[in-house]
Every structure is written in C-alpha cells, then in structure tokens.
Coordinates of C-alpha atoms and ligand atoms in Angstrom, one line a residue:
X1 CA -13.7 27.6 7.1
X2 CA -17.1 26.3 7.8
X3 CA -17.7 22.9 9.5
X4 CA -18.7 21.4 6.2
X5 CA -15.4 22.4 4.5
X6 CA -13.6 20.7 7.3
X7 CA -15.8 17.6 6.9
X8 CA -15.1 17.3 3.2
X9 CA -11.4 17.7 3.8
X10 CA -11.4 14.9 6.3
X11 CA -13.4 12.7 3.8
X12 CA -11.0 13.7 1.0
X13 CA -7.8 12.7 3.0
X14 CA -9.4 9.4 3.9
X15 CA -10.0 8.6 0.3
X16 CA -13.8 8.8 0.7
X17 CA -14.6 10.8 -2.4
X18 CA -17.3 8.5 -3.7
X19 CA -20.4 9.1 -1.7
X20 CA -23.4 6.8 -1.9
X21 CA -26.7 8.4 -0.8
X22 CA -30.4 9.3 -1.1
X23 CA -31.1 12.8 0.1
X24 CA -33.8 14.6 2.0
X25 CA -34.1 18.2 3.3
X26 CA -31.9 17.6 6.3
X27 CA -29.0 16.5 4.1
X28 CA -29.1 19.3 1.6
X29 CA -27.0 21.8 3.5
X30 CA -24.1 19.1 3.6
X31 CA -24.6 18.2 -0.1
X32 CA -24.8 21.7 -1.5
X33 CA -21.6 22.9 -3.2
X34 CA -20.1 19.5 -3.0
X35 CA -16.3 20.1 -3.7
X36 CA -14.6 19.1 -6.9
X37 CA -13.2 15.6 -6.9
X38 CA -16.2 14.2 -5.1
X39 CA -18.7 11.9 -6.8
X40 CA -22.2 11.4 -5.5
X41 CA -23.8 8.1 -6.4
X42 CA -27.6 8.4 -6.0
X43 CA -29.6 5.3 -5.1
X44 CA -33.4 5.5 -5.2
X45 CA -33.9 3.4 -2.1
X46 CA -31.7 3.3 1.0
X47 CA -31.4 -0.5 0.9
X48 CA -29.9 -0.1 -2.5
X49 CA -27.7 2.7 -1.4
X50 CA -26.2 0.6 1.3
X51 CA -25.9 -2.4 -0.9
X52 CA -24.0 -0.4 -3.5
X53 CA -21.6 1.0 -0.8
X54 CA -21.1 -2.5 0.7
X55 CA -20.1 -3.9 -2.8
X56 CA -17.9 -0.8 -3.4
X57 CA -16.2 -1.2 0.1
X58 CA -15.7 -4.9 -0.2
X59 CA -13.6 -4.3 -3.4
X60 CA -11.6 -1.2 -2.1
X61 CA -11.3 -2.4 1.5
X62 CA -11.7 1.1 2.7
X63 CA -14.3 3.1 4.6
X64 CA -17.1 4.5 2.4
X65 CA -19.4 7.4 3.1
X66 CA -23.2 6.7 3.0
X67 CA -25.5 9.6 3.3
X68 CA -29.1 8.9 4.4
X69 CA -32.2 10.8 5.1
X70 CA -32.9 11.1 8.9
X71 CA -34.7 8.1 10.7
X72 CA -36.8 7.0 7.8
X73 CA -33.9 6.6 5.5
X74 CA -31.8 5.0 8.1
X75 CA -34.6 2.5 8.8
X76 CA -35.0 1.6 5.1
X77 CA -31.2 1.0 5.1
X78 CA -31.1 -1.5 8.1
X79 CA -31.8 -4.7 6.2
X80 CA -28.9 -4.0 3.9
X81 CA -26.8 -3.0 6.9
X82 CA -27.0 -6.5 8.3
X83 CA -25.1 -7.7 5.1
X84 CA -22.5 -5.0 5.6
X85 CA -22.0 -6.0 9.2
X86 CA -21.2 -9.7 8.3
X87 CA -19.2 -8.7 5.3
X88 CA -17.1 -6.5 7.8
X89 CA -17.5 -3.5 5.5
X90 CA -16.4 -0.3 7.1
X91 CA -19.3 1.9 6.0
X92 CA -19.7 5.3 7.6
X93 CA -23.4 6.0 7.7
X94 CA -24.4 9.6 8.2
X95 CA -27.9 10.8 8.5
X96 CA -29.2 14.4 8.5
X97 CA -30.8 15.5 11.7
X98 CA -33.3 18.4 12.3
X99 CA -31.7 21.6 13.5
X100 CA -30.7 21.5 17.1
X101 CA -33.5 23.7 18.6
X102 CA -36.2 21.5 17.0
X103 CA -35.1 17.9 17.8
X104 CA -36.5 17.8 21.5
X105 CA -39.9 18.8 20.5
X106 CA -39.8 16.3 17.6
X107 CA -40.4 18.6 14.7
X108 CA -40.9 16.6 11.5
X109 CA -37.7 14.8 10.4
X110 CA -36.2 14.8 14.0
X111 CA -34.3 11.5 14.5
X112 CA -35.4 10.7 18.0
X113 CA -32.6 9.1 20.0
X114 CA -30.6 8.9 16.7
X115 CA -27.5 7.2 18.1
X116 CA -29.8 4.3 19.4
X117 CA -31.6 3.7 16.0
X118 CA -29.0 1.5 14.4
X119 CA -27.3 0.5 17.6
X120 CA -27.2 -3.4 17.6
X121 CA -25.8 -3.4 14.1
X122 CA -23.2 -0.8 14.1
X123 CA -19.9 -0.7 15.8
X124 CA -20.2 2.9 17.0
X125 CA -23.0 5.5 16.8
X126 CA -23.2 9.0 17.9
X127 CA -24.4 12.6 17.4
X128 CA -21.9 15.4 17.9
X129 CA -22.6 17.3 21.2
X130 CA -22.2 20.7 19.3
X131 CA -21.3 21.9 15.8
X132 CA -17.6 22.3 16.7
X133 CA -17.5 18.5 17.4
X134 CA -18.8 17.5 14.0
X135 CA -15.4 17.1 12.3
X136 CA -13.9 15.1 15.3
X137 CA -17.1 13.0 15.3
X138 CA -16.9 12.3 11.7
X139 CA -13.2 11.4 12.1
X140 CA -14.1 9.1 14.9
X141 CA -16.9 7.4 12.8
X142 CA -14.4 6.7 10.1
X143 CA -11.6 5.3 12.2
X144 CA -14.1 3.3 14.3
X145 CA -15.4 1.7 11.1
X146 CA -11.9 1.1 9.9
X147 CA -10.5 -0.3 13.1
X148 CA -13.4 -2.5 13.9
X149 CA -14.3 -3.4 10.3
X150 CA -17.9 -2.7 11.0
X151 CA -20.3 0.0 9.9
X152 CA -20.7 3.2 12.1
X153 CA -23.5 5.7 12.3
X154 CA -23.4 9.5 12.8
X155 CA -26.4 11.7 13.0
X156 CA -25.6 15.4 12.2
X157 CA -28.0 18.3 12.8
X158 CA -28.1 20.3 9.6
X159 CA -27.6 23.7 11.2
X160 CA -24.1 22.6 12.1
X161 CA -22.7 22.5 8.6
X162 CA -22.5 26.3 8.0
X163 CA -21.2 27.1 11.4
X164 CA -17.6 28.6 11.5
X165 CA -14.9 26.1 12.3
X166 CA -12.6 27.3 15.0
X167 CA -9.0 26.1 15.2
X168 CA -9.9 23.0 17.4
X169 CA -12.7 22.1 15.0
X170 CA -10.0 21.8 12.4
X171 CA -7.7 19.7 14.4
X172 CA -9.1 16.5 13.0
X173 CA -7.7 17.3 9.5
X174 CA -4.5 15.4 8.9
X175 CA -4.9 12.8 11.6
X176 CA -3.8 9.3 10.8
X177 CA -4.9 6.2 12.7
X178 CA -3.1 3.1 11.8
X179 CA -3.3 -0.2 13.4
X180 CA -0.2 -2.3 13.1
X181 CA 0.4 -5.6 15.0
X182 CA 2.9 -8.2 14.1
X183 CA 2.2 -11.7 15.3
X184 CA 4.3 -12.5 18.4
X185 CA 7.3 -14.7 17.1
X186 CA 6.9 -17.1 20.0
X187 CA 3.2 -17.7 19.1
X188 CA 4.2 -18.2 15.5
X189 CA 6.9 -20.7 16.4
X190 CA 4.3 -22.6 18.4
X191 CA 2.0 -22.6 15.5
X192 CA 4.6 -23.8 13.1
X193 CA 5.4 -26.7 15.5
X194 CA 1.7 -27.5 15.8
X195 CA 1.2 -27.6 12.1
X196 CA 4.5 -29.7 11.7
X197 CA 3.3 -32.1 14.2
X198 CA -0.2 -32.4 12.8
X199 CA -0.9 -35.7 11.1
X200 CA -3.6 -34.4 8.8
X201 CA -4.0 -30.6 8.9
X202 CA -6.9 -28.9 7.1
X203 CA -7.7 -25.3 6.3
X204 CA -11.1 -23.5 6.6
X205 CA -11.1 -20.2 4.9
X206 CA -13.5 -17.3 5.4
X207 CA -14.6 -14.3 3.4
X208 CA -12.0 -12.1 5.1
X209 CA -9.4 -14.1 3.2
X210 CA -10.7 -12.7 -0.1
X211 CA -11.5 -9.2 1.2
X212 CA -8.0 -8.8 2.6
X213 CA -6.4 -9.9 -0.7
X214 CA -5.0 -13.1 0.5
X215 CA -6.5 -15.5 -2.2
X216 CA -3.3 -16.3 -3.9
X217 CA -1.3 -16.6 -0.6
X218 CA -3.7 -19.2 0.8
X219 CA -3.5 -21.2 -2.3
X220 CA 0.3 -21.3 -1.8
X221 CA -0.2 -22.2 1.8
X222 CA -2.6 -25.1 1.0
X223 CA -0.4 -26.5 -1.7
X224 CA 2.8 -26.5 0.5
X225 CA 1.0 -28.1 3.4
X226 CA -0.9 -30.3 1.0
X227 CA -3.9 -29.5 3.2
X228 CA -7.5 -30.2 2.3
X229 CA -9.2 -26.8 2.2
X230 CA -12.8 -25.8 2.7
X231 CA -14.6 -22.5 2.5
X232 CA -16.3 -21.5 5.8
X233 CA -20.0 -22.0 6.0
X234 CA -22.5 -19.3 5.0
X235 CA -20.0 -18.1 2.6
X236 CA -20.1 -14.5 1.2
X237 CA -16.8 -14.4 -0.7
X238 CA -14.9 -17.2 -2.3
X239 CA -11.4 -17.5 -0.6
X240 CA -10.0 -20.3 -2.8
X241 CA -10.2 -21.6 -6.4
X242 CA -13.3 -23.7 -6.4
X243 CA -11.9 -26.4 -8.8
X244 CA -8.6 -26.7 -7.1
X245 CA -7.8 -30.3 -6.3
X246 CA -7.4 -29.5 -2.6
X247 CA -10.7 -27.7 -2.5
X248 CA -13.3 -29.6 -0.6
X249 CA -16.2 -27.1 -1.1
X250 CA -18.1 -24.9 1.2
X251 CA -18.6 -26.5 4.7
X252 CA -22.3 -27.3 5.2
X253 CA -23.8 -24.8 7.8
X254 CA -24.8 -27.2 10.6
X255 CA -23.0 -28.5 13.7
X256 CA -23.2 -32.2 13.0
X257 CA -22.3 -32.0 9.3
X258 CA -19.1 -29.8 10.2
X259 CA -18.1 -32.2 12.9
X260 CA -18.3 -35.0 10.4
X261 CA -16.5 -33.1 7.7
X262 CA -13.6 -32.3 9.9
X263 CA -13.5 -35.7 11.7
X264 CA -10.3 -36.9 9.9
X265 CA -8.3 -33.9 10.8
X266 CA -6.3 -33.5 13.9
X267 CA -5.7 -29.8 13.3
X268 CA -8.0 -27.3 11.5
X269 CA -6.8 -23.8 10.9
X270 CA -9.7 -21.5 10.5
X271 CA -8.4 -18.3 8.8
X272 CA -10.5 -15.1 8.4
X273 CA -13.9 -16.6 9.4
X274 CA -16.1 -17.0 12.5
X275 CA -16.2 -20.4 14.2
X276 CA -18.7 -21.1 12.8
X277 CA -21.5 -19.3 11.2
X278 CA -24.1 -22.1 11.3
X279 CA -27.5 -21.9 9.7
X280 CA -29.6 -25.0 9.8
X281 CA -29.9 -26.2 13.4
X282 CA -28.5 -29.8 13.3
X283 CA -27.4 -30.4 16.9
X284 CA -24.7 -32.6 18.2
X285 CA -21.2 -32.3 19.6
X286 CA -19.4 -29.4 17.8
X287 CA -16.4 -31.6 16.9
X288 CA -15.5 -35.3 17.1
X289 CA -12.8 -36.5 19.5
X290 CA -9.4 -35.7 18.2
X291 CA -10.1 -32.6 16.1
X292 CA -8.5 -29.5 17.3
X293 CA -9.7 -26.1 15.8
X294 CA -7.5 -23.0 15.8
X295 CA -9.1 -19.8 14.6
X296 CA -6.9 -17.0 13.3
X297 CA -8.7 -13.8 12.8
X298 CA -8.4 -10.0 13.4
X299 CA -12.0 -9.9 14.4
X300 CA -11.8 -9.9 18.3
X301 CA -15.6 -10.2 18.7
X302 CA -15.8 -13.3 16.5
X303 CA -13.0 -14.8 18.6
X304 CA -14.7 -14.0 21.8
X305 CA -18.1 -15.4 20.9
X306 CA -16.7 -18.7 19.4
X307 CA -18.3 -21.6 21.2
X308 CA -15.2 -23.9 21.2
X309 CA -11.7 -24.1 20.0
X310 CA -8.8 -21.8 20.4
X311 CA -8.4 -18.3 18.8
X312 CA -5.4 -16.2 17.9
X313 CA -6.5 -12.6 17.3
X314 CA -4.1 -11.3 14.8
X315 CA -4.0 -10.3 11.2
X316 CA -4.5 -13.6 9.2
X317 CA -2.4 -12.3 6.3
X318 CA 0.7 -12.0 8.6
X319 CA 0.1 -15.5 9.9
X320 CA -0.3 -17.0 6.4
X321 CA 2.9 -15.2 5.2
X322 CA 4.9 -16.6 8.3
X323 CA 3.6 -20.1 7.7
X324 CA 4.4 -20.0 4.0
X325 CA 8.0 -18.9 4.9
X326 CA 8.3 -21.6 7.6
X327 CA 7.2 -24.4 5.3
X328 CA 8.3 -23.2 1.8
X329 CA 11.5 -25.3 1.9
X330 CA 9.8 -28.4 3.0
X331 CA 7.6 -29.1 0.1
X332 CA 7.7 -28.6 -3.7
X333 CA 4.7 -27.0 -5.1
X334 CA 3.3 -29.6 -7.5
X335 CA 1.5 -28.6 -10.7
X336 CA -2.2 -28.8 -9.8
X337 CA -4.7 -30.5 -12.1
X338 CA -8.0 -28.6 -11.6
X339 CA -11.1 -30.6 -11.4
X340 CA -13.5 -30.4 -14.4
X341 CA -17.2 -29.7 -14.1
X342 CA -19.6 -32.3 -15.3
X343 CA -22.2 -31.8 -18.1
X344 CA -25.0 -29.6 -16.9
X345 CA -28.2 -31.1 -15.9
X346 CA -30.9 -30.4 -18.5
X347 CA -34.1 -28.4 -18.0
X348 CA -37.6 -29.5 -19.0
X349 CA -40.8 -28.2 -20.4
X350 CA -39.2 -25.2 -22.1
X351 CA -37.4 -24.2 -18.9
X352 CA -33.6 -24.1 -18.6
X353 CA -31.8 -25.8 -15.8
X354 CA -29.7 -23.4 -13.6
X355 CA -26.7 -25.6 -14.3
X356 CA -27.1 -24.7 -18.0
X357 CA -27.2 -21.0 -17.1
X358 CA -24.0 -21.3 -15.1
X359 CA -22.2 -23.5 -17.7
X360 CA -23.0 -20.8 -20.2
X361 CA -21.6 -18.1 -17.9
X362 CA -18.4 -20.1 -17.3
X363 CA -17.9 -20.7 -21.0
X364 CA -18.7 -17.2 -22.2
X365 CA -17.5 -14.8 -19.6
X366 CA -13.9 -13.6 -19.1
X367 CA -11.9 -15.4 -16.3
X368 CA -11.6 -12.3 -14.2
X369 CA -15.4 -11.7 -14.1
X370 CA -16.7 -10.6 -10.7
X371 CA -20.0 -12.4 -9.9
X372 CA -22.4 -11.0 -7.4
X373 CA -24.8 -13.8 -6.7
X374 CA -28.2 -13.6 -5.1
X375 CA -30.0 -16.8 -6.2
X376 CA -30.7 -19.1 -3.3
X377 CA -32.0 -22.5 -4.6
X378 CA -29.4 -22.7 -7.1
X379 CA -26.3 -22.8 -4.8
X380 CA -25.4 -26.4 -5.6
X381 CA -25.7 -26.0 -9.3
X382 CA -23.6 -22.9 -9.1
X383 CA -20.6 -24.6 -7.5
X384 CA -20.9 -27.8 -9.6
X385 CA -20.6 -25.6 -12.9
X386 CA -18.5 -22.6 -12.0
X387 CA -14.7 -22.4 -12.3
X388 CA -13.5 -19.3 -10.4
X389 CA -9.8 -19.0 -10.0
X390 CA -9.2 -15.4 -9.1
X391 CA -9.7 -13.3 -5.9
X392 CA -12.6 -11.0 -5.9
X393 CA -14.7 -13.4 -8.0
X394 CA -17.7 -14.0 -5.9
X395 CA -19.9 -11.9 -3.7
X396 CA -23.1 -13.1 -1.8
X397 CA -25.2 -11.3 0.8
X398 CA -23.3 -11.9 4.0
X399 CA -26.2 -12.0 6.4
X400 CA -28.5 -13.6 3.9
X401 CA -30.5 -10.4 3.8
X402 CA -31.9 -10.2 0.2
X403 CA -31.6 -6.9 -1.8
X404 CA -27.9 -7.0 -2.0
X405 CA -27.3 -8.5 -5.4
X406 CA -28.5 -5.9 -7.8
X407 CA -27.0 -2.9 -5.9
X408 CA -23.8 -4.6 -4.8
X409 CA -23.1 -5.4 -8.5
X410 CA -23.3 -1.6 -9.1
X411 CA -20.8 -1.0 -6.2
X412 CA -18.4 -3.7 -7.4
X413 CA -18.5 -2.3 -11.0
X414 CA -17.9 1.3 -9.7
X415 CA -14.9 0.1 -7.7
X416 CA -13.4 -2.2 -10.3
X417 CA -14.0 -0.6 -13.8
X418 CA -11.5 -3.0 -15.3
X419 CA -13.3 -6.2 -14.4
X420 CA -16.5 -7.4 -16.0
X421 CA -19.3 -7.8 -13.4
X422 CA -22.2 -10.2 -13.6
X423 CA -25.2 -10.3 -11.3
X424 CA -26.8 -13.6 -10.9
X425 CA -30.3 -12.9 -9.4
X426 CA -33.3 -14.8 -8.5
X427 CA -36.8 -13.5 -9.4
X428 CA -37.6 -13.4 -5.6
X429 CA -34.3 -11.6 -4.7
X430 CA -34.5 -9.1 -7.5
X431 CA -37.4 -7.2 -5.9
X432 CA -35.8 -6.2 -2.7
X433 CA -33.0 -4.2 -4.5
X434 CA -34.6 -3.5 -7.9
X435 CA -34.0 0.1 -7.8
X436 CA -30.2 -0.5 -8.1
X437 CA -31.0 -1.0 -11.9
X438 CA -31.6 2.7 -12.2
X439 CA -28.2 3.6 -10.9
X440 CA -26.5 1.0 -13.1
X441 CA -28.3 2.6 -16.1
X442 CA -27.5 6.3 -14.9
X443 CA -23.8 5.5 -14.7
X444 CA -23.9 3.2 -17.9
X445 CA -22.1 0.5 -15.9
X446 CA -21.5 -2.6 -18.2
X447 CA -23.2 -5.0 -15.7
X448 CA -24.8 -8.1 -17.0
X449 CA -27.8 -9.1 -14.8
X450 CA -28.8 -12.8 -15.4
X451 CA -32.3 -13.1 -13.9
X452 CA -33.4 -16.6 -13.1
X453 CA -37.2 -16.8 -13.2
X454 CA -38.6 -19.9 -11.6
X455 CA -41.7 -18.3 -10.3
X456 CA -41.0 -19.3 -6.8
X457 CA -39.1 -18.6 -3.6
X458 CA -37.4 -21.8 -4.3
X459 CA -35.2 -22.0 -1.3
X460 CA -38.2 -21.4 0.9
X461 CA -40.0 -24.3 -0.6
X462 CA -37.1 -26.6 0.1
X463 CA -36.8 -25.2 3.6
X464 CA -40.5 -25.8 4.0
X465 CA -40.0 -29.4 3.3
X466 CA -37.2 -29.7 5.9
X467 CA -39.3 -27.9 8.5
X468 CA -42.5 -29.9 7.8
X469 CA -44.2 -26.7 6.7
X470 CA -44.9 -27.4 3.1
X471 CA -48.4 -25.8 3.2
X472 CA -47.0 -22.4 4.3
X473 CA -48.4 -19.6 2.1
X474 CA -46.4 -17.0 0.3
X475 CA -43.8 -19.1 -1.6
X476 CA -44.8 -18.6 -5.2
X477 CA -44.3 -15.4 -7.2
X478 CA -46.0 -15.8 -10.6
X479 CA -46.6 -13.0 -13.1
X480 CA -43.3 -11.0 -12.7
X481 CA -41.6 -9.9 -16.0
X482 CA -38.2 -8.4 -15.2
X483 CA -37.6 -7.4 -18.9
X484 CA -40.4 -4.9 -18.6
X485 CA -39.4 -3.7 -15.1
X486 CA -35.8 -3.3 -16.2
X487 CA -36.8 -1.4 -19.3
X488 CA -38.6 1.0 -17.1
X489 CA -35.5 1.7 -15.2
X490 CA -33.5 2.2 -18.4
X491 CA -31.8 -1.2 -18.5
X492 CA -31.8 -3.0 -21.9
X493 CA -33.4 -6.3 -21.6
X494 CA -33.7 -9.8 -23.2
X495 CA -35.6 -12.9 -22.7
X496 CA -33.4 -15.9 -23.4
X497 CA -35.5 -18.7 -24.7
X498 CA -32.9 -21.6 -24.6
X499 CA -29.4 -22.3 -23.5
X500 CA -28.1 -21.6 -26.9
X501 CA -29.9 -18.3 -27.1
X502 CA -28.5 -17.4 -23.7
X503 CA -25.0 -18.2 -24.7
X504 CA -25.3 -16.0 -27.9
X505 CA -26.6 -13.1 -25.7
X506 CA -23.8 -13.5 -23.2
X507 CA -21.2 -13.8 -25.8
X508 CA -21.8 -10.0 -26.7
X509 CA -19.7 -7.6 -24.7
X510 CA -22.0 -5.1 -23.0
X511 CA -21.3 -1.2 -23.2
X512 CA -24.0 -0.6 -20.5
X513 CA -26.2 -2.5 -18.1
X514 CA -28.3 -5.3 -19.6
X515 CA -30.7 -7.9 -18.0
X516 CA -31.2 -11.3 -19.4
X517 CA -34.1 -13.1 -18.1
X518 CA -34.3 -16.8 -18.4
X519 CA -37.1 -19.2 -17.3
X520 CA -35.6 -21.9 -15.1
X521 CA -36.7 -25.1 -13.4
X522 CA -36.9 -24.9 -9.6
X523 CA -34.0 -26.9 -8.0
X524 CA -32.9 -27.5 -4.4
X525 CA -29.9 -25.6 -2.9
X526 CA -27.9 -28.7 -2.2
Ligands
TZD1 N1 -36.4 -11.2 3.1 C1 -35.2 -10.9 3.1 C2 -34.8 -9.3 3.2 N2 -34.1 -11.7 3.1 C3 -34.4 -13.0 3.1 N3 -33.4 -13.8 3.2 C4 -35.8 -13.5 3.0 C5 -36.8 -12.4 3.0 C6 -36.2 -14.9 3.0 N4 -35.7 -15.6 1.8 C7 -34.7 -16.4 1.7 O1 -33.8 -16.6 2.7 S1 -34.5 -17.2 0.3 C8 -35.8 -16.4 -0.3 C9 -36.4 -15.6 0.5 C10 -37.6 -14.9 0.3 C11 -36.3 -16.7 -1.8 C12 -35.4 -16.0 -2.8 O2 -36.0 -16.3 -4.0 P1 -35.2 -16.2 -5.4 O3 -34.2 -17.5 -5.3 O4 -36.1 -16.3 -6.5 O5 -34.2 -15.1 -5.4 P2 -34.6 -19.1 -5.4 O6 -33.5 -19.6 -6.2 O7 -35.9 -19.2 -6.2 O8 -34.7 -19.6 -4.1
CA2 CA1 -36.9 -17.8 -7.6

C-alpha cells in the first residue's frame, strides 16, 4: 500500500467520498487514480470551492474534504473560510505542498510556514513530519474538525503520496473517535426547576439548532413552555418556523436592542448560539435588571468568551429532549395558528419590490425548498413575506462574508438531491462567488438563482447613512447583466419584467440550473 491508498481508505471510512477542490501541480499526485466511489466536484475559484463544501457540510453535518492548491489556493479560500468557521462546518482543508527537499529554499509553489497560513481561522493546522505520518495527520485533521466543529488545515508534500506505507502508517485505518456526553442529571434537575420557577421564560435559538436537526424538537419545547422564541442575532440558519405564533423574529444585533427585547423575561435560554453575535455597536448594559441568560451550547469556545450570563457546555439536543420530557405532562400542545404575511409592498418605475419577489417564491415554490440567501438590504422584506416551516430551509453566510450564496446553493443541492434549492442573490453578492454557476451547470443541478438587481450595494448605502458616511464612494454597481454572465457559465437565464412574469417563470419546475434576474427597488434591511 502507498500512503495515498491509506489516505483514501481513511476518507472512505469517514464518509468523505465527495471531494471539493481546485487543483494545481502539487495536488495531482494525490488526485491521480482517484478510487471508485469518490466524486470530485471542481470549483473554478477556491472561494467557491469552500462555499460549496460549506453548504454541503451544513446539510450532512459531517466532515468534508476540500483540496486546494498550495498557498495561493488557500489564500483565495480564506474569505469563504470565515463563513465556515461561524457556521461551525467541519471542513478538512488539504493543500498540496512542494516536495520536501524543495520547501526550505522556497521553490515555486512552496507553502512557506504552511501551518501558520490559515491559523486564526482553523481549529487545527499541520504538516506531517514525514511521509509515514500523513495518514495519522489526515485522521487527526478529520477528527479535530469533527470534535471542534471547526475547519482544519493540512499541508501535504506531494512526494509523500507514493511512499510505501509501513504497518504503523496504516494504523489510522479503522479508527473511530466518538464524543459522547450525557448532561449531568443533577444539572438537568436544576435547570428544570429554574424553568419551572421562571415567571416568563423565553428561548433564543441559534444556527446550531437547525444544523443539529433540532428544528422540530425546539418547536415542541417552545409550545409546551409557551415561551416566546427568538432566533439569535446575525442568523445563518433558521431554527424555528418564522410564522409560528410564538416566534418573535431574529433578535436585532445590538447590545441595547437585545437588552430591551429580553427585558420582560426573567429567564432566557439560549440554545445553540453564541451570547451574542452582535453587529451594529449600540452600547449600553448587556441586560436589564432581572433578566437571567443561560446559554446551552456544545461550543466551549463560545461559552468561554461570552461576556455575561451562565453557560452549560453540553449537547443542546440532549437538553432539549430532557426539558421536553420534564414538561410534556404539564401542558397540552395547542393547535397553533400561524401568522399570515401582509400584502407585499409595490415597486415603482418598472422595478419590482423585493417583497413581491419573496411573495412570488413563497407562493410558487414547494414547502420543502431550501433557500440560500445572500441579499443584504432585503432582509426585512424577506422575513415579512416568507413562510418557512421546516428545518434546513434557510442558509445565510455565517460570517457575513459575501461569495457564499451561489456556491453554497450548489453544495446544498448536491447534499440534498430530494429538495428544491433556490439561491436568492444580490447583484453585489453575486460577483464574489460567480464561478459557482459553472459547477451548477456542470452537474446539471436544478438550482434556481433569483438575482435581485438594484444596481447598488444597498446595505452599504443604508449603513453609510447610519455612520454619517453618505458620501463614501464605491456603493453603486451599474451596468451588470447577470443573464449574460450566467449564459457564459452555461446557465439558462431569464429577465423577469414584472411580478407576474416572475411568478410564471418560477412556476416551471427546473431540470437544470437557471438564473432569473429581476430589477428591484433598493430597500433598507430593517
Ligand atoms: N466583501 C465581502 C467579501 N463581504 C462583505 N460583506 C462585503 C464586502 C461588504 N458588503 C456587505 O456587508 S453588504 C454588501 C457589501 C459589499 C452589499 C451587497 O450587495 P448586494 O445586496 O447587491 O448583494 P443589497 O441588497 O443591494 O445590499
Ligand atoms: Ca444590490
């Protein structure tokens, strides 16, 4: 056996047979003769490669292999990597390194200090000390990613792959690393008492709730507690049906607005989210007198850095199930009347309002559609019109780094072939991940991209107003035609001239990727 045979064996037994990558010479010796059962998904830019892998991993919940080209490919990937970090996606990034004798002298394509390159972002990074240590290092990169729910990075000299694997180099095959921790019964009993004693408890749910498949469980919990429920600020996954009568929306991402929103609650359980991921700096006391925040997360780092409140570091799913068990007899689940969206606002001067676009999606797309959203000034319009009732319905760039939407929709579609996938993409955002269109076309993925063209970085214009920077340059982007760009990547394209035309286009079931461009009025995110 050669080192590469061992590596593929390890990947296979960890279920990592879909590989996302963009190759260069350093990677070819690994990729050559890829064994049967593996599928290589080519992305044309590393940002798109990581965005696809992120979307894929968020659906499967499993480590995913990403193969990048040396330092330059890794560098291109780093913006997208910030999203994977905050989505807690266990991506295993591997980069081809020059041959061992040539690294020190910095021959072309040497990845100098490779393990430092992505360091602040990844949970673990390394380069095997010798060829025989490649399989163990790969295994470590996989398990570190899985245990920490954070990307890892491994640089591998390309002369290592064809070395013979001795018996110890094969010892990593067949390893299993499983984390299992039940919540301490005494802690659960305490928590149950705290919840029972609370006058007006509330829930704040983070993206982990959806990633970990707890969407339906938390609905049950909220209903039996009759607890007002928010989504955590800076949301990247929807953890709760957005028209459920107990849903209070996404918490605004500022200190004072959150303190105000939670003011009536004596106990706030934060499940599967940091406390809190603020954005706009609106200073003030974190909480008003009388509000107690208790975070339940398996993210020890998020617990450690929280600026206030108490944290219980444990699998939130186990806690949710224990709470449901403890309270199930106390309360009947009442039939819930979901709230109805209002009539969409109207556009003007031949331009459609984003609310009309979203109402059209809501009315025409199947209820199990997965939406990958990267349109920033239309956030308020989105939540006012949409009606999402299932887990896995909503994905947004978790760090706010643009370039996620188009590729992540590819990854989501590859991981969930049974669900329709729609990308909702702004004309600014589209450019950062545009090459993802080619992969969608290459795999004939039935993804519908709705491209909202308002000719501006709408959210930045709104921000510029807030920051007193209204004369800042660089916030308009006229002259882009994504129907032409998409056609060039092999994606069938349409220009929707009116809400009715958009509805007619959306009503057709796609058998491959399509892009529907619609000219919209610029709105504010609120
Ligand atoms: N670059 C990257 C990689 N990520 C970013 N978040 C930005 C720049 C800054 N940025 C935002 O935070 S929102 C935005 C930019 C450029 C405008 C996006 O424009 P859009 O959406 O057309 O996609 P809206 O609806 O017009 O705001
Ligand atoms: Ca725009």
